[in-house]
Coordinates of C-alpha atoms in Angstrom, one line a residue:
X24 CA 125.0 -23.2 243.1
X25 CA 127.8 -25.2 242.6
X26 CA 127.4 -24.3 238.6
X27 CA 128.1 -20.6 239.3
X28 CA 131.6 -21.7 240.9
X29 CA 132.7 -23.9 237.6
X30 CA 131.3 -21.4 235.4
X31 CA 133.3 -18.4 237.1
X32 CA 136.5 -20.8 237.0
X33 CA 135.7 -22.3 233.1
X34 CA 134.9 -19.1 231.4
X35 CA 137.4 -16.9 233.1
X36 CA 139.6 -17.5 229.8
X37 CA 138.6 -15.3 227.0
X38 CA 139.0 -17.5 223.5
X39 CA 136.9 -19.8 226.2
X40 CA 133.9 -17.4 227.1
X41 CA 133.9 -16.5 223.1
X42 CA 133.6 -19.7 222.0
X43 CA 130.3 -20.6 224.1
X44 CA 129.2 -17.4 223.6
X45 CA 128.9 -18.1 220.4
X46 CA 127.5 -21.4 220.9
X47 CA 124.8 -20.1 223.3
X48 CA 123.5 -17.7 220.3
X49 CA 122.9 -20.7 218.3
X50 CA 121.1 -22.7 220.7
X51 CA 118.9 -19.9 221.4
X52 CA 117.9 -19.9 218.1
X53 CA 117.3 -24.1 217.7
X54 CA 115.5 -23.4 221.0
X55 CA 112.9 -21.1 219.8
X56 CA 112.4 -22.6 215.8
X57 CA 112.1 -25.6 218.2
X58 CA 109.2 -24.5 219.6
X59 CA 107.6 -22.8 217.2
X60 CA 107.5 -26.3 215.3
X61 CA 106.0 -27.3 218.2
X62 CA 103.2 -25.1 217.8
X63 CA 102.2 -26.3 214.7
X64 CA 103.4 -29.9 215.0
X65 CA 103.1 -31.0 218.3
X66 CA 103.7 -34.3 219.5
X67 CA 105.2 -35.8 216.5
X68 CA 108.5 -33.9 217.3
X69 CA 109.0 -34.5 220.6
X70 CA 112.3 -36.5 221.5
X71 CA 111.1 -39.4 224.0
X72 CA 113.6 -38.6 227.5
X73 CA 115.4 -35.0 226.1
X74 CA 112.6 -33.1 225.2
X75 CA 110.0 -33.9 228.2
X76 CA 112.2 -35.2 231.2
X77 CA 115.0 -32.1 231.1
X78 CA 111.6 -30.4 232.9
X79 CA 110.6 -33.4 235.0
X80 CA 107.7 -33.9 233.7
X81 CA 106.5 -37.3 232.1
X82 CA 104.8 -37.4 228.6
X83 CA 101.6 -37.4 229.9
X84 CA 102.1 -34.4 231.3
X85 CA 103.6 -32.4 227.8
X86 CA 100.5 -33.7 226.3
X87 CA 98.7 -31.9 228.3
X88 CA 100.5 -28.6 227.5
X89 CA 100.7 -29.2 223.6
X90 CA 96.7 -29.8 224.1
X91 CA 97.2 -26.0 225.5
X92 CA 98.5 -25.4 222.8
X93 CA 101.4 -24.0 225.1
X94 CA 105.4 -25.3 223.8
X95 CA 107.7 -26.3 225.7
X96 CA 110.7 -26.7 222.8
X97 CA 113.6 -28.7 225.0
X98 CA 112.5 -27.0 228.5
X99 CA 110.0 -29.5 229.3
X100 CA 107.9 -26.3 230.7
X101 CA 106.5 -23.7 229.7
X102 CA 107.3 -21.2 232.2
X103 CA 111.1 -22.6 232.1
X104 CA 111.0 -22.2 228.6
X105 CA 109.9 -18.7 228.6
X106 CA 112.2 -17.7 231.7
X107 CA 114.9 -18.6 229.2
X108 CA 113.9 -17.1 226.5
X109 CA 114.2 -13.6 228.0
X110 CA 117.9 -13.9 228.4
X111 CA 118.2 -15.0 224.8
X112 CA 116.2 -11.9 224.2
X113 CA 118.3 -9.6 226.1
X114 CA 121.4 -10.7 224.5
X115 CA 119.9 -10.2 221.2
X116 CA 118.3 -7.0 221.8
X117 CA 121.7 -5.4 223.2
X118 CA 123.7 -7.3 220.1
X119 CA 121.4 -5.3 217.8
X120 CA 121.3 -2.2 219.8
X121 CA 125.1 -2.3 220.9
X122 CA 127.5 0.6 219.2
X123 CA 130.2 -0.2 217.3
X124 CA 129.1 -4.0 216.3
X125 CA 129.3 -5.2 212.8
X126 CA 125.9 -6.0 210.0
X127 CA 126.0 -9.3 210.6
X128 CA 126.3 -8.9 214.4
X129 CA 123.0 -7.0 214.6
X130 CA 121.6 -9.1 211.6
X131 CA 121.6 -12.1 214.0
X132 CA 120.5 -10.1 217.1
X133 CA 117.4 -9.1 214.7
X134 CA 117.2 -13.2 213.8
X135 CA 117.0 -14.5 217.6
X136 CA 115.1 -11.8 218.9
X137 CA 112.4 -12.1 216.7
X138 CA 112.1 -16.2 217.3
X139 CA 112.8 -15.5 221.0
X140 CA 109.8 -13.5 221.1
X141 CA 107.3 -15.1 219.2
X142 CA 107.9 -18.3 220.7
X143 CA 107.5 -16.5 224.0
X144 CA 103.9 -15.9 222.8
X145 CA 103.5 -19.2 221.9
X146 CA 104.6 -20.3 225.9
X147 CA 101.2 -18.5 226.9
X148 CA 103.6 -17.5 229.5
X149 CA 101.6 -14.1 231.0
X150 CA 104.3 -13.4 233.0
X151 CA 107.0 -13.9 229.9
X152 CA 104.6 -11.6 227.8
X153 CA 104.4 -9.1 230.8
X154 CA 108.6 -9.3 230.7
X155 CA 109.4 -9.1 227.4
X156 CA 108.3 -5.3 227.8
X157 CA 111.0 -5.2 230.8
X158 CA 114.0 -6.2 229.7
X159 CA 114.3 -4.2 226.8
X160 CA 114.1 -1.4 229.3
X161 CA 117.1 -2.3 230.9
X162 CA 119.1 -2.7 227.2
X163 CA 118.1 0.9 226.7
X164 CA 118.7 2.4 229.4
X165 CA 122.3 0.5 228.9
X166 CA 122.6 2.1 226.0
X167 CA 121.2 5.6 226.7
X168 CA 119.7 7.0 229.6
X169 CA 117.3 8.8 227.4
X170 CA 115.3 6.1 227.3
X171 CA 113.9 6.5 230.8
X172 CA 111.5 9.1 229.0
X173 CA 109.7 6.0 227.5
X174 CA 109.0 4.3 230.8
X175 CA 105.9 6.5 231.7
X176 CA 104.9 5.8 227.9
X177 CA 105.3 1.6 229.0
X178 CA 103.5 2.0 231.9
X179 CA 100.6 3.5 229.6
X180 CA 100.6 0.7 227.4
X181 CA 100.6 -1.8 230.2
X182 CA 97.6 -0.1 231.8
X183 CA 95.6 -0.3 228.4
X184 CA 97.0 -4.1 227.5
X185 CA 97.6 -5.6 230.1
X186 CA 93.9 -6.6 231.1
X187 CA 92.8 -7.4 227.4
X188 CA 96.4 -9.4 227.1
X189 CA 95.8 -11.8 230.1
X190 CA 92.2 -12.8 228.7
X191 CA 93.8 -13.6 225.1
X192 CA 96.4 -15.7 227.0
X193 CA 93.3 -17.3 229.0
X194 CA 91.1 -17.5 226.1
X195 CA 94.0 -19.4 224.1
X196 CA 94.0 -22.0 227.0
X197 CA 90.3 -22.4 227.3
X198 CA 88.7 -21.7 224.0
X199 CA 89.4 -22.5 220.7
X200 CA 93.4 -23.8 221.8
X201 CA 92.5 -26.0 224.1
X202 CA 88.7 -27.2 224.6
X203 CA 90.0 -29.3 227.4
X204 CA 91.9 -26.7 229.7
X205 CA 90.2 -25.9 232.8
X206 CA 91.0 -22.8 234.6
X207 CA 92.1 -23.8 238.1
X208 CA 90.0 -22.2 240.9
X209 CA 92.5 -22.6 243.4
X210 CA 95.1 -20.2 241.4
X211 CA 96.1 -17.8 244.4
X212 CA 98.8 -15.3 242.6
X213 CA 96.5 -12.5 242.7
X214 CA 96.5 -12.7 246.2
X215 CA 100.4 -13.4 246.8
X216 CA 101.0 -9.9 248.4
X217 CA 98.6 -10.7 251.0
X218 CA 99.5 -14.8 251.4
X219 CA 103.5 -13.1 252.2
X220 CA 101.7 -11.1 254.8
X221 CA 100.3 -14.0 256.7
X222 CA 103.6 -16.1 256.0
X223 CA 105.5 -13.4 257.6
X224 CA 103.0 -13.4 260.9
X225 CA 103.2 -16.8 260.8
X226 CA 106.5 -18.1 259.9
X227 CA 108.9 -15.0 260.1
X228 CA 112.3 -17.6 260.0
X229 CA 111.0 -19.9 257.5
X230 CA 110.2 -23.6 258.3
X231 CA 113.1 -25.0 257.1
X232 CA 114.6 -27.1 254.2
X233 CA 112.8 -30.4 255.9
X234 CA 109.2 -29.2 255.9
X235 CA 107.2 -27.0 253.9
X236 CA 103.6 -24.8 254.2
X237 CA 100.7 -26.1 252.7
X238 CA 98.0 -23.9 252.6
X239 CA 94.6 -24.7 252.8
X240 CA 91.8 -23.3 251.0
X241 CA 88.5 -22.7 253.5
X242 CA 85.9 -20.9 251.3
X243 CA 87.2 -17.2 250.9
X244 CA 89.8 -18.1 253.1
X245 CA 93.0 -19.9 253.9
X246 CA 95.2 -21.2 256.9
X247 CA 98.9 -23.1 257.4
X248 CA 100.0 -26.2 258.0
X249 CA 103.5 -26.8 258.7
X250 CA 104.2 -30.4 257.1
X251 CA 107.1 -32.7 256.3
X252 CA 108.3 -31.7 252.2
X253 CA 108.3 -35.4 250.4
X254 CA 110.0 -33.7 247.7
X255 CA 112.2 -30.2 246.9
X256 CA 109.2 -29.4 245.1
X257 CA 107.1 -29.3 247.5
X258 CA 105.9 -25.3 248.0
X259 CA 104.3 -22.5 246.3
X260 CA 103.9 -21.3 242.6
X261 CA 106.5 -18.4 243.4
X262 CA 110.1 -18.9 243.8
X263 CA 110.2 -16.0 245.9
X264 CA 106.9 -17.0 248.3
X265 CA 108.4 -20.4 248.4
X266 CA 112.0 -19.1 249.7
X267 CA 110.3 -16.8 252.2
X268 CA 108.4 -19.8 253.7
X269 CA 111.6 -22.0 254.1
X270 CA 114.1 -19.6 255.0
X271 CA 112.4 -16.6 256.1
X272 CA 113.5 -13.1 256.2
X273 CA 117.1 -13.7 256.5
X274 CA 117.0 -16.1 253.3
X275 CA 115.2 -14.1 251.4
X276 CA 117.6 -11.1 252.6
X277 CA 120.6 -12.7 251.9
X278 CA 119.7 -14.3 248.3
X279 CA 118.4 -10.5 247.3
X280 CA 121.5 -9.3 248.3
X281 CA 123.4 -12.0 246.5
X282 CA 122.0 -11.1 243.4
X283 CA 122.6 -7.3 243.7
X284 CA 125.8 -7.6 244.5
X285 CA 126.3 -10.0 241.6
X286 CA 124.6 -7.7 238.9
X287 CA 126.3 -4.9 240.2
X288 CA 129.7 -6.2 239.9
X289 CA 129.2 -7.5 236.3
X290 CA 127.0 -4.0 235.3
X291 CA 130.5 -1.9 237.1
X292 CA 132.8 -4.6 234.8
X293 CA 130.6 -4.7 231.6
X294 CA 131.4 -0.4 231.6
X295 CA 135.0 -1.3 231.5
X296 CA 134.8 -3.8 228.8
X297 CA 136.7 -2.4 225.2
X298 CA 135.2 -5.5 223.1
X299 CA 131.7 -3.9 222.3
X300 CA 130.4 -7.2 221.7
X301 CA 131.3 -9.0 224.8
X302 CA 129.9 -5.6 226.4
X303 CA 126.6 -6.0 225.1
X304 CA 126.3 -10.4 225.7
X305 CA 127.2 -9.1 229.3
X306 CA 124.4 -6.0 229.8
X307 CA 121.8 -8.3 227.8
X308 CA 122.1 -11.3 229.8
X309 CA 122.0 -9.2 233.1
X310 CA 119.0 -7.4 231.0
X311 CA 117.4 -11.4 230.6
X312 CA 117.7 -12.1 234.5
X313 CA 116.1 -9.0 235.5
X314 CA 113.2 -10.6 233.6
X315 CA 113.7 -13.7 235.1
X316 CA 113.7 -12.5 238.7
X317 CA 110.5 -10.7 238.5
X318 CA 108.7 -14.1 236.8
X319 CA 109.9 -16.1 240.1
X320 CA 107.2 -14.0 241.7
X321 CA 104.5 -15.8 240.3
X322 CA 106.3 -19.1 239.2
X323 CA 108.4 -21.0 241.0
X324 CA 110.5 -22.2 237.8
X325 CA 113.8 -22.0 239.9
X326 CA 113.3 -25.4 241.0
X327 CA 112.9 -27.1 237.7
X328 CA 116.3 -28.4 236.4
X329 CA 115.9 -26.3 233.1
X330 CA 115.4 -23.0 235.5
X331 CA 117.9 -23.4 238.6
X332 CA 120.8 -24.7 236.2
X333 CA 120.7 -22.8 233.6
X334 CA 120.2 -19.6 236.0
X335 CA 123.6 -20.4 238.4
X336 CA 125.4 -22.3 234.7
X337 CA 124.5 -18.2 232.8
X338 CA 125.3 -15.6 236.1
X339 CA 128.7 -17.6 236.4
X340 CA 129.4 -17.3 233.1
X341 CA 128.2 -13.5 232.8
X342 CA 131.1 -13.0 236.3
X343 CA 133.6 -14.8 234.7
X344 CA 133.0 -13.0 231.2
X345 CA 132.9 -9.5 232.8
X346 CA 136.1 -10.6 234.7
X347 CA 138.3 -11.5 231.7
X348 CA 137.5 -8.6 229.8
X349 CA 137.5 -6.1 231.9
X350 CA 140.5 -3.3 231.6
X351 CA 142.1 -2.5 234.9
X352 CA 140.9 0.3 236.9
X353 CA 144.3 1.8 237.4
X354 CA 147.0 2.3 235.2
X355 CA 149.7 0.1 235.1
X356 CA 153.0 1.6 237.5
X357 CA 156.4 1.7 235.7
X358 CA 158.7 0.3 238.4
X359 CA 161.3 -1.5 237.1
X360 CA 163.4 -0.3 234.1
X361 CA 163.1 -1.5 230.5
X362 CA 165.1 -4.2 229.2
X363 CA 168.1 -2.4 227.5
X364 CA 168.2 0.4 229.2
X365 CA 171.2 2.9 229.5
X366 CA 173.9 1.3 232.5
X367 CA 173.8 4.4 235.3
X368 CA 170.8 6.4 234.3
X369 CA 169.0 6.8 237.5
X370 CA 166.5 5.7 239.2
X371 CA 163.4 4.3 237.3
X372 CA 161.3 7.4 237.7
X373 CA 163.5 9.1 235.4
X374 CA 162.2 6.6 232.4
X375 CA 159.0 7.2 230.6
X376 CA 156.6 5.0 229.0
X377 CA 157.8 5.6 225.8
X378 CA 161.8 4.0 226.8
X379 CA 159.1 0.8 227.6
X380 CA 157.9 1.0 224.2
X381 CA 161.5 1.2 222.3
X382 CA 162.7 -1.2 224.6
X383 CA 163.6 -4.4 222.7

């Protein structure tokens, strides 16, 4: 968390926010060309101690994933890597949707969106494939609220898709992609609603930092075990399940509130923003942790370096952004007279704006 602090501090100047800004747009683009290479390259490109250990993972453990046929580019995980790609596709989407922006503005929005999502695909991220329908919901709505009318049309589509898009993203694990992927029969998402359920009978304040739950699979069913947590890893697949089981209700309270308040204050600032192009980085990166939010349901990616830093590193910088440009609420008060003004003329509520203005 301490990144969110030094971001809201570094990027509070404006030539500062632009200039990484404009960075970030080019790394999201090596990003994903980076792993679509990966796709049809695989481990020949990987960069021994950069590529695999930003994710924490050892080599042994990417080959598994390129056996998958599941990239990783320089996340070191697939799940990461697709968590980030939907902020890079927000900001892209609302740089090509945004009004006022130049050709060559939306010409690279079309660019990185476009990589962003096929190599999204190419994650076999279900949950990034599920979200990449999201967050261009939340970039249109930005940009007009008639395009609530498409949600019930989305929801359609989802119905129809969905099922028939989760068995091509299992079939390109098991079958032809990867003859040596095994689907894992202890896989419990599915039944996260009902695992909170028991948590919150069980645990209602959490365990703490310096133990976890480890749940034990007994034939149909499951029970606790309240144990000491070797490592912060230590959990379930689900940022939000695993928060809930150390901190409880008021931890998972307070962090939701966090964020709201967070997204609310940069969605009120981003409205008040004159530079169309700083307003749309600002409504697609919110757009991209929307996404990100509802993928911590069924992956814990937060507590992988390439997730948990990147996450506090980009809300910073999307406060600090919205801060700079931001134009004041209020008008500004005329209190004091303008330089050169005429010697006895009254008070200073007899000048106008306009003396300010001829005012040497």
């Amino acid at each position: 968390m301490g990144l969110f602090f030094y971001a809201i501090e570094t990027f509070h100047d404006r030539q500062h926010f632009f200039l990484f800004s404009r960075l970030l747009l080019v790394i999201a683009l090596v990003v994903g060309l980076y792993g679509i290479a990966q796709k049809f390259f695989g481990r020949e490109i990987l960069i021994p101690y950069i590529t695999y250990a930003s994710g924490g993972k050892d080599i042994s453990k990417i080959d598994d994933f390129l056996l998958q046929a599941r990239v990783l580019s320089s996340y070191g995980d697939p799940n990461v890597l697709a968590c980030q790609l939907l902020l890079f596709e927000g900001i892209a989407l609302a740089l090509l949707v945004g009004k006022g922006l130049s050709l060559g503005t939306r010409l690279g929005g079309v660019m990185i969106l476009s990589t962003t999502i096929l190599c999204v695909f190419f994650t076999g991220s279900r949950a990034g494939m599920v979200c990449l329908f999201l967050v261009p919901v939340v970039v249109l709505y930005w940009r007009t609220r008639w395009s609530l009318l498409i949600l019930p049309g989305l929801a359609a589509l989802g119905f129809i898709f969905l099922p028939s898009l989760g068995e091509l993203a299992l079939l390109s694990q098991v079958g032809e992609l990867g003859p040596k992927m095994n689907l894992d029969p202890t896989d419990l998402r599915a039944q996260f609603p009902a695992l909170a359920w028991k948590l919150l009978q069980a645990v209602p304040f959490g365990c703490g930092w310096g133990r976890t739950v480890e749940l034990e699979v007994m034939g149909l069913n499951w029970h606790f075990m309240l144990i000491p947590a070797e490592v912060i890893w230590m959990g379930f697949n689900s940022f939000w399940l695993n928060l809930f089981s150390r901190l409880g209700i008021p931890g998972v309270i307070t962090f939701g509130l966090f964020l709201m308040m967070v997204f609310r204050y940069i969605w009120r600032q981003a409205k008040r923003v004159r530079n169309r192009w700083v307003q749309a980085f600002l409504i697609g990166g919110l757009a991209g942790f929307t996404g990100q939010w509802v993928i911590w349901v069924v992956n814990n990616t937060y507590m992988l370096p390439g997730g948990g830093l990147n996450f506090w590193f980009m809300l910073g910088m999307l406060a600090a952004g919205s801060r700079a440009f931001a134009e004041p609420r209020y008008p500004i008060c005329w209190v004091y007279p303008p330089p050169g003004a005429e010697p006895g003329r009254g008070a200073y509520m007899n000048y106008t704006p306009d003396d300010y203005l001829k005012s040497p």
